[in-house]
Amino acid sequence: EPEVTQTPSHQVTQMGQEVILRCVPISNHLYFYWYRQILGQKVEFLVSFYNNEISEKSEIFDDQFSVERPDGSNFTLKIRSTKLEDSAMYFCASRRGSNQPQHFGDGTRLSIL
Amino acid sequence: DQQVKQNSPSLSVQEGRISILNCDYTNSMFDYFLWYKKYPAEGPTFLISISSIKDKNEDGRFTVFLNKSAKHLSLHIVPSQPGDSAVYFCAASANGGGSNYKLTFGKGTLLTVNP
């Protein structure tokens, strides 16, 4: 069964450094998402992406964050200058179409030192 | 943000019995509801969904019930198996008016099925 894949599974970065989290969504899916889960808290929406542009972003998704779909398969989340509070699990998800469920990858654990 | 609430942090049931997981929501714009299962070190796995035009959806051992007037949904697992032991998340989205289907999650309920 096709699945969403995320790399790396764990990323350790110094505060202030840039980090890029990578995702390969399911191939025939059209809608892409990033979520994050800080330890002990809910999974929370960051950004949605459709037709090569951001369709919605949360208040968390400030100027330090960006997303890109550089080719037909990858979907990336970049954090320009990481902060301690960016430490979390980051999940990528994709969806095929209307009233279709989102399918999630296994996440990247981001640890900021 | 308490738009989706799962008030039971944990639930323990015997193998073969029914597991009932509950979820309440406050946003009346939500019209699509999903249940996800999550094992440690894995991402949420989609289980079953229901649109607000229905009150029940069934898929094998899993049934989701939606009570719109009470803003309540539940997931029934019958019969429960030890492999069902995981954290179960309720999620909702407001899909009308061209929304992008972003999901709002509950905090999750840890289900333990004892052999």
mmCIF file of C-alpha atoms in Angstrom:
data_model
loop_
_atom_site.group_PDB
_atom_site.id
_atom_site.type_symbol
_atom_site.label_atom_id
_atom_site.label_comp_id
_atom_site.label_asym_id
_atom_site.label_seq_id
_atom_site.Cartn_x
_atom_site.Cartn_y
_atom_site.Cartn_z
ATOM 1 C CA GLU A 1 0.000 0.000 0.000
ATOM 2 C CA PRO A 2 1.405 3.415 -0.897
ATOM 3 C CA GLU A 3 2.531 5.515 2.043
ATOM 4 C CA VAL A 4 3.891 8.917 2.938
ATOM 5 C CA THR A 5 7.617 8.784 3.703
ATOM 6 C CA GLN A 6 9.552 11.304 5.769
ATOM 7 C CA THR A 7 13.261 11.849 6.209
ATOM 8 C CA PRO A 8 15.175 12.035 8.432
ATOM 9 C CA SER A 9 13.467 10.193 11.259
ATOM 10 C CA HIS A 10 15.428 12.260 13.794
ATOM 11 C CA GLN A 11 17.178 15.593 13.304
ATOM 12 C CA VAL A 12 19.333 17.257 15.932
ATOM 13 C CA THR A 13 20.215 20.887 15.231
ATOM 14 C CA GLN A 14 21.823 23.781 17.069
ATOM 15 C CA MET A 15 19.550 26.726 17.859
ATOM 16 C CA GLY A 16 19.701 29.345 15.142
ATOM 17 C CA GLN A 17 20.539 26.862 12.401
ATOM 18 C CA GLU A 18 18.392 26.152 9.366
ATOM 19 C CA VAL A 19 16.713 22.779 9.028
ATOM 20 C CA ILE A 20 14.895 21.136 6.139
ATOM 21 C CA LEU A 21 12.443 18.318 6.732
ATOM 22 C CA ARG A 22 11.599 16.185 3.743
ATOM 23 C CA CYS A 23 8.469 14.323 2.735
ATOM 24 C CA VAL A 24 7.438 12.208 -0.227
ATOM 25 C CA PRO A 25 3.623 12.230 -0.371
ATOM 26 C CA ILE A 26 1.559 9.462 -1.946
ATOM 27 C CA SER A 27 2.026 9.809 -5.690
ATOM 28 C CA ASN A 28 -1.526 10.547 -6.866
ATOM 29 C CA HIS A 29 -2.365 12.882 -3.995
ATOM 30 C CA LEU A 30 -2.965 16.557 -4.657
ATOM 31 C CA TYR A 31 -3.133 18.180 -1.204
ATOM 32 C CA PHE A 32 -0.218 18.336 1.203
ATOM 33 C CA TYR A 33 0.070 19.270 4.851
ATOM 34 C CA TRP A 34 2.507 19.734 7.693
ATOM 35 C CA TYR A 35 1.525 19.220 11.313
ATOM 36 C CA ARG A 36 3.560 19.158 14.478
ATOM 37 C CA GLN A 37 3.187 17.634 17.920
ATOM 38 C CA ILE A 38 5.115 19.079 20.832
ATOM 39 C CA LEU A 39 5.712 16.474 23.528
ATOM 40 C CA GLY A 40 2.586 16.001 25.623
ATOM 41 C CA GLN A 41 0.445 18.261 23.448
ATOM 42 C CA LYS A 42 -2.034 17.842 20.609
ATOM 43 C CA VAL A 43 -1.155 17.347 16.974
ATOM 44 C CA GLU A 44 -1.530 20.845 15.494
ATOM 45 C CA PHE A 45 -1.885 22.102 11.951
ATOM 46 C CA LEU A 46 0.919 24.158 10.441
ATOM 47 C CA VAL A 47 0.264 24.616 6.733
ATOM 48 C CA SER A 48 -1.594 23.228 3.735
ATOM 49 C CA PHE A 49 -0.370 23.283 0.133
ATOM 50 C CA TYR A 50 -2.248 22.788 -3.109
ATOM 51 C CA ASN A 51 -1.548 23.578 -6.732
ATOM 52 C CA ASN A 52 1.974 24.765 -5.890
ATOM 53 C CA GLU A 53 0.963 27.330 -3.342
ATOM 54 C CA ILE A 54 0.076 27.646 0.315
ATOM 55 C CA SER A 55 -3.687 27.413 0.766
ATOM 56 C CA GLU A 56 -3.773 28.029 4.507
ATOM 57 C CA LYS A 57 -1.316 28.483 7.349
ATOM 58 C CA SER A 58 -1.668 28.653 11.108
ATOM 59 C CA GLU A 59 -0.393 31.396 13.381
ATOM 60 C CA ILE A 60 2.525 29.095 14.241
ATOM 61 C CA PHE A 61 3.703 29.218 10.628
ATOM 62 C CA ASP A 62 5.522 32.533 10.799
ATOM 63 C CA ASP A 63 8.216 34.012 8.548
ATOM 64 C CA GLN A 64 10.757 31.486 9.818
ATOM 65 C CA PHE A 65 8.842 28.673 8.123
ATOM 66 C CA SER A 66 8.524 27.922 4.425
ATOM 67 C CA VAL A 67 7.337 25.014 2.308
ATOM 68 C CA GLU A 68 8.276 23.959 -1.151
ATOM 69 C CA ARG A 69 7.480 21.278 -3.678
ATOM 70 C CA PRO A 70 10.696 21.427 -5.683
ATOM 71 C CA ASP A 71 9.813 18.593 -8.041
ATOM 72 C CA GLY A 72 6.950 16.208 -8.707
ATOM 73 C CA SER A 73 7.564 14.079 -5.640
ATOM 74 C CA ASN A 74 9.134 15.929 -2.713
ATOM 75 C CA PHE A 75 7.469 18.309 -0.271
ATOM 76 C CA THR A 76 9.748 20.112 2.167
ATOM 77 C CA LEU A 77 9.379 22.180 5.318
ATOM 78 C CA LYS A 78 12.192 24.635 6.054
ATOM 79 C CA ILE A 79 12.754 26.386 9.350
ATOM 80 C CA ARG A 80 15.183 29.241 8.733
ATOM 81 C CA SER A 81 16.510 29.960 12.219
ATOM 82 C CA THR A 82 15.452 27.297 14.690
ATOM 83 C CA LYS A 83 14.399 28.059 18.256
ATOM 84 C CA LEU A 84 14.272 25.773 21.257
ATOM 85 C CA GLU A 85 10.474 25.753 21.090
ATOM 86 C CA ASP A 86 10.594 24.281 17.578
ATOM 87 C CA SER A 87 11.515 20.940 19.138
ATOM 88 C CA ALA A 88 8.651 18.596 18.224
ATOM 89 C CA MET A 89 7.541 15.730 16.006
ATOM 90 C CA TYR A 90 6.745 17.044 12.545
ATOM 91 C CA PHE A 91 4.271 15.063 10.476
ATOM 92 C CA CYS A 92 3.679 15.348 6.762
ATOM 93 C CA ALA A 93 0.307 14.306 5.351
ATOM 94 C CA SER A 94 -1.284 14.078 1.940
ATOM 95 C CA ARG A 95 -4.794 13.685 0.613
ATOM 96 C CA ARG A 96 -6.127 12.678 -2.772
ATOM 97 C CA GLY A 97 -9.288 14.765 -3.095
ATOM 98 C CA SER A 98 -12.535 15.959 -1.575
ATOM 99 C CA ASN A 99 -13.804 14.075 1.472
ATOM 100 C CA GLN A 100 -10.777 11.823 1.349
ATOM 101 C CA PRO A 101 -8.768 11.191 4.516
ATOM 102 C CA GLN A 102 -5.306 12.555 5.069
ATOM 103 C CA HIS A 103 -2.556 9.951 5.277
ATOM 104 C CA PHE A 104 0.395 10.641 7.520
ATOM 105 C CA GLY A 105 4.064 9.811 7.461
ATOM 106 C CA ASP A 106 5.898 8.477 10.507
ATOM 107 C CA GLY A 107 7.243 11.912 11.326
ATOM 108 C CA THR A 108 10.595 13.580 11.930
ATOM 109 C CA ARG A 109 11.636 14.179 15.504
ATOM 110 C CA LEU A 110 13.321 17.585 15.571
ATOM 111 C CA SER A 111 15.515 18.309 18.586
ATOM 112 C CA ILE A 112 16.916 21.813 18.965
ATOM 113 C CA LEU A 113 19.891 22.163 21.297
ATOM 114 C CA ASP B 1 -7.806 25.307 21.606
ATOM 115 C CA GLN B 2 -10.450 22.842 22.838
ATOM 116 C CA GLN B 3 -12.532 22.477 19.693
ATOM 117 C CA VAL B 4 -12.088 18.690 19.758
ATOM 118 C CA LYS B 5 -12.070 16.981 23.132
ATOM 119 C CA GLN B 6 -11.310 13.443 24.141
ATOM 120 C CA ASN B 7 -12.027 13.439 27.830
ATOM 121 C CA SER B 8 -10.731 9.954 28.597
ATOM 122 C CA PRO B 9 -6.941 9.843 28.479
ATOM 123 C CA SER B 10 -7.000 6.057 28.762
ATOM 124 C CA LEU B 11 -9.265 3.032 28.447
ATOM 125 C CA SER B 12 -8.642 -0.604 29.318
ATOM 126 C CA VAL B 13 -10.769 -3.483 27.995
ATOM 127 C CA GLN B 14 -10.600 -7.259 27.832
ATOM 128 C CA GLU B 15 -9.863 -9.024 24.580
ATOM 129 C CA GLY B 16 -13.083 -9.906 22.764
ATOM 130 C CA ARG B 17 -15.128 -7.186 24.429
ATOM 131 C CA ILE B 18 -16.273 -3.887 22.933
ATOM 132 C CA SER B 19 -14.103 -0.774 23.114
ATOM 133 C CA ILE B 20 -15.935 2.550 22.983
ATOM 134 C CA LEU B 21 -13.900 5.709 22.492
ATOM 135 C CA ASN B 22 -15.613 9.054 22.762
ATOM 136 C CA CYS B 23 -15.043 12.479 21.275
ATOM 137 C CA ASP B 24 -16.843 15.817 21.648
ATOM 138 C CA TYR B 25 -16.517 18.917 19.507
ATOM 139 C CA THR B 26 -17.597 22.505 19.853
ATOM 140 C CA ASN B 27 -17.204 23.947 16.351
ATOM 141 C CA SER B 28 -20.528 23.605 14.516
ATOM 142 C CA MET B 29 -18.724 24.172 11.190
ATOM 143 C CA PHE B 30 -17.031 20.759 11.426
ATOM 144 C CA ASP B 31 -18.573 18.425 8.882
ATOM 145 C CA TYR B 32 -16.032 15.643 8.412
ATOM 146 C CA PHE B 33 -14.737 13.497 11.225
ATOM 147 C CA LEU B 34 -11.971 10.926 11.341
ATOM 148 C CA TRP B 35 -10.398 8.463 13.724
ATOM 149 C CA TYR B 36 -6.693 7.707 13.626
ATOM 150 C CA LYS B 37 -4.688 5.081 15.463
ATOM 151 C CA LYS B 38 -1.119 5.762 16.515
ATOM 152 C CA TYR B 39 1.576 3.377 17.691
ATOM 153 C CA PRO B 40 4.741 4.729 19.355
ATOM 154 C CA ALA B 41 7.345 6.021 16.878
ATOM 155 C CA GLU B 42 4.843 5.921 14.017
ATOM 156 C CA GLY B 43 2.570 8.475 12.435
ATOM 157 C CA PRO B 44 -1.218 8.500 12.801
ATOM 158 C CA THR B 45 -2.848 5.755 10.729
ATOM 159 C CA PHE B 46 -6.268 6.483 9.259
ATOM 160 C CA LEU B 47 -8.986 4.131 10.553
ATOM 161 C CA ILE B 48 -12.420 5.367 9.594
ATOM 162 C CA SER B 49 -14.246 8.586 8.788
ATOM 163 C CA ILE B 50 -17.761 9.942 8.699
ATOM 164 C CA SER B 51 -19.371 12.868 6.932
ATOM 165 C CA SER B 52 -21.912 14.991 8.779
ATOM 166 C CA ILE B 53 -24.663 13.836 6.414
ATOM 167 C CA LYS B 54 -24.463 10.382 8.007
ATOM 168 C CA ASP B 55 -24.886 9.165 11.561
ATOM 169 C CA LYS B 56 -23.072 5.862 11.243
ATOM 170 C CA ASN B 57 -20.252 4.358 9.235
ATOM 171 C CA GLU B 58 -18.999 0.813 9.550
ATOM 172 C CA ASP B 59 -15.800 -0.860 8.365
ATOM 173 C CA GLY B 60 -15.191 -4.361 9.631
ATOM 174 C CA ARG B 61 -14.707 -4.308 13.395
ATOM 175 C CA PHE B 62 -14.815 -0.480 13.484
ATOM 176 C CA THR B 63 -17.977 1.611 13.606
ATOM 177 C CA VAL B 64 -18.173 5.366 14.039
ATOM 178 C CA PHE B 65 -21.351 7.002 15.303
ATOM 179 C CA LEU B 66 -22.075 10.707 14.933
ATOM 180 C CA ASN B 67 -24.644 12.630 16.995
ATOM 181 C CA LYS B 68 -24.674 16.116 15.496
ATOM 182 C CA SER B 69 -27.177 17.583 17.946
ATOM 183 C CA ALA B 70 -24.939 16.557 20.839
ATOM 184 C CA LYS B 71 -21.732 17.342 18.916
ATOM 185 C CA HIS B 72 -20.483 13.914 19.874
ATOM 186 C CA LEU B 73 -18.946 10.996 18.055
ATOM 187 C CA SER B 74 -17.787 7.609 19.172
ATOM 188 C CA LEU B 75 -15.680 4.781 17.817
ATOM 189 C CA HIS B 76 -16.740 1.219 18.577
ATOM 190 C CA ILE B 77 -14.302 -1.654 18.150
ATOM 191 C CA VAL B 78 -15.863 -5.105 18.280
ATOM 192 C CA PRO B 79 -14.334 -7.484 19.142
ATOM 193 C CA SER B 80 -11.285 -5.802 20.631
ATOM 194 C CA GLN B 81 -7.926 -7.459 20.017
ATOM 195 C CA PRO B 82 -4.563 -6.970 21.773
ATOM 196 C CA GLY B 83 -3.177 -5.511 18.523
ATOM 197 C CA ASP B 84 -5.704 -2.674 18.851
ATOM 198 C CA SER B 85 -3.716 -1.321 21.802
ATOM 199 C CA ALA B 86 -2.618 2.151 20.688
ATOM 200 C CA VAL B 87 -3.464 5.843 21.064
ATOM 201 C CA TYR B 88 -6.655 6.772 19.219
ATOM 202 C CA PHE B 89 -7.102 10.318 17.938
ATOM 203 C CA CYS B 90 -10.351 11.939 16.962
ATOM 204 C CA ALA B 91 -9.992 14.633 14.299
ATOM 205 C CA ALA B 92 -12.381 17.002 12.558
ATOM 206 C CA SER B 93 -12.409 19.407 9.656
ATOM 207 C CA ALA B 94 -14.713 22.049 8.234
ATOM 208 C CA ASN B 95 -14.916 21.314 4.543
ATOM 209 C CA GLY B 96 -17.626 23.608 3.305
ATOM 210 C CA GLY B 97 -16.947 26.747 1.298
ATOM 211 C CA GLY B 98 -13.731 25.552 -0.301
ATOM 212 C CA SER B 99 -11.869 24.937 2.933
ATOM 213 C CA ASN B 100 -8.611 23.086 2.659
ATOM 214 C CA TYR B 101 -9.638 20.293 5.056
ATOM 215 C CA LYS B 102 -7.108 21.064 7.770
ATOM 216 C CA LEU B 103 -7.562 18.714 10.700
ATOM 217 C CA THR B 104 -8.164 19.686 14.308
ATOM 218 C CA PHE B 105 -7.150 16.870 16.656
ATOM 219 C CA GLY B 106 -8.166 15.752 20.106
ATOM 220 C CA LYS B 107 -5.523 14.851 22.683
ATOM 221 C CA GLY B 108 -5.991 11.135 22.153
ATOM 222 C CA THR B 109 -7.101 8.142 24.225
ATOM 223 C CA LEU B 110 -4.698 5.330 25.052
ATOM 224 C CA LEU B 111 -6.526 2.044 24.531
ATOM 225 C CA THR B 112 -5.127 -1.075 26.180
ATOM 226 C CA VAL B 113 -6.665 -4.413 25.249
ATOM 227 C CA ASN B 114 -5.755 -7.102 27.754
ATOM 228 C CA PRO B 115 -5.457 -10.731 26.626
#
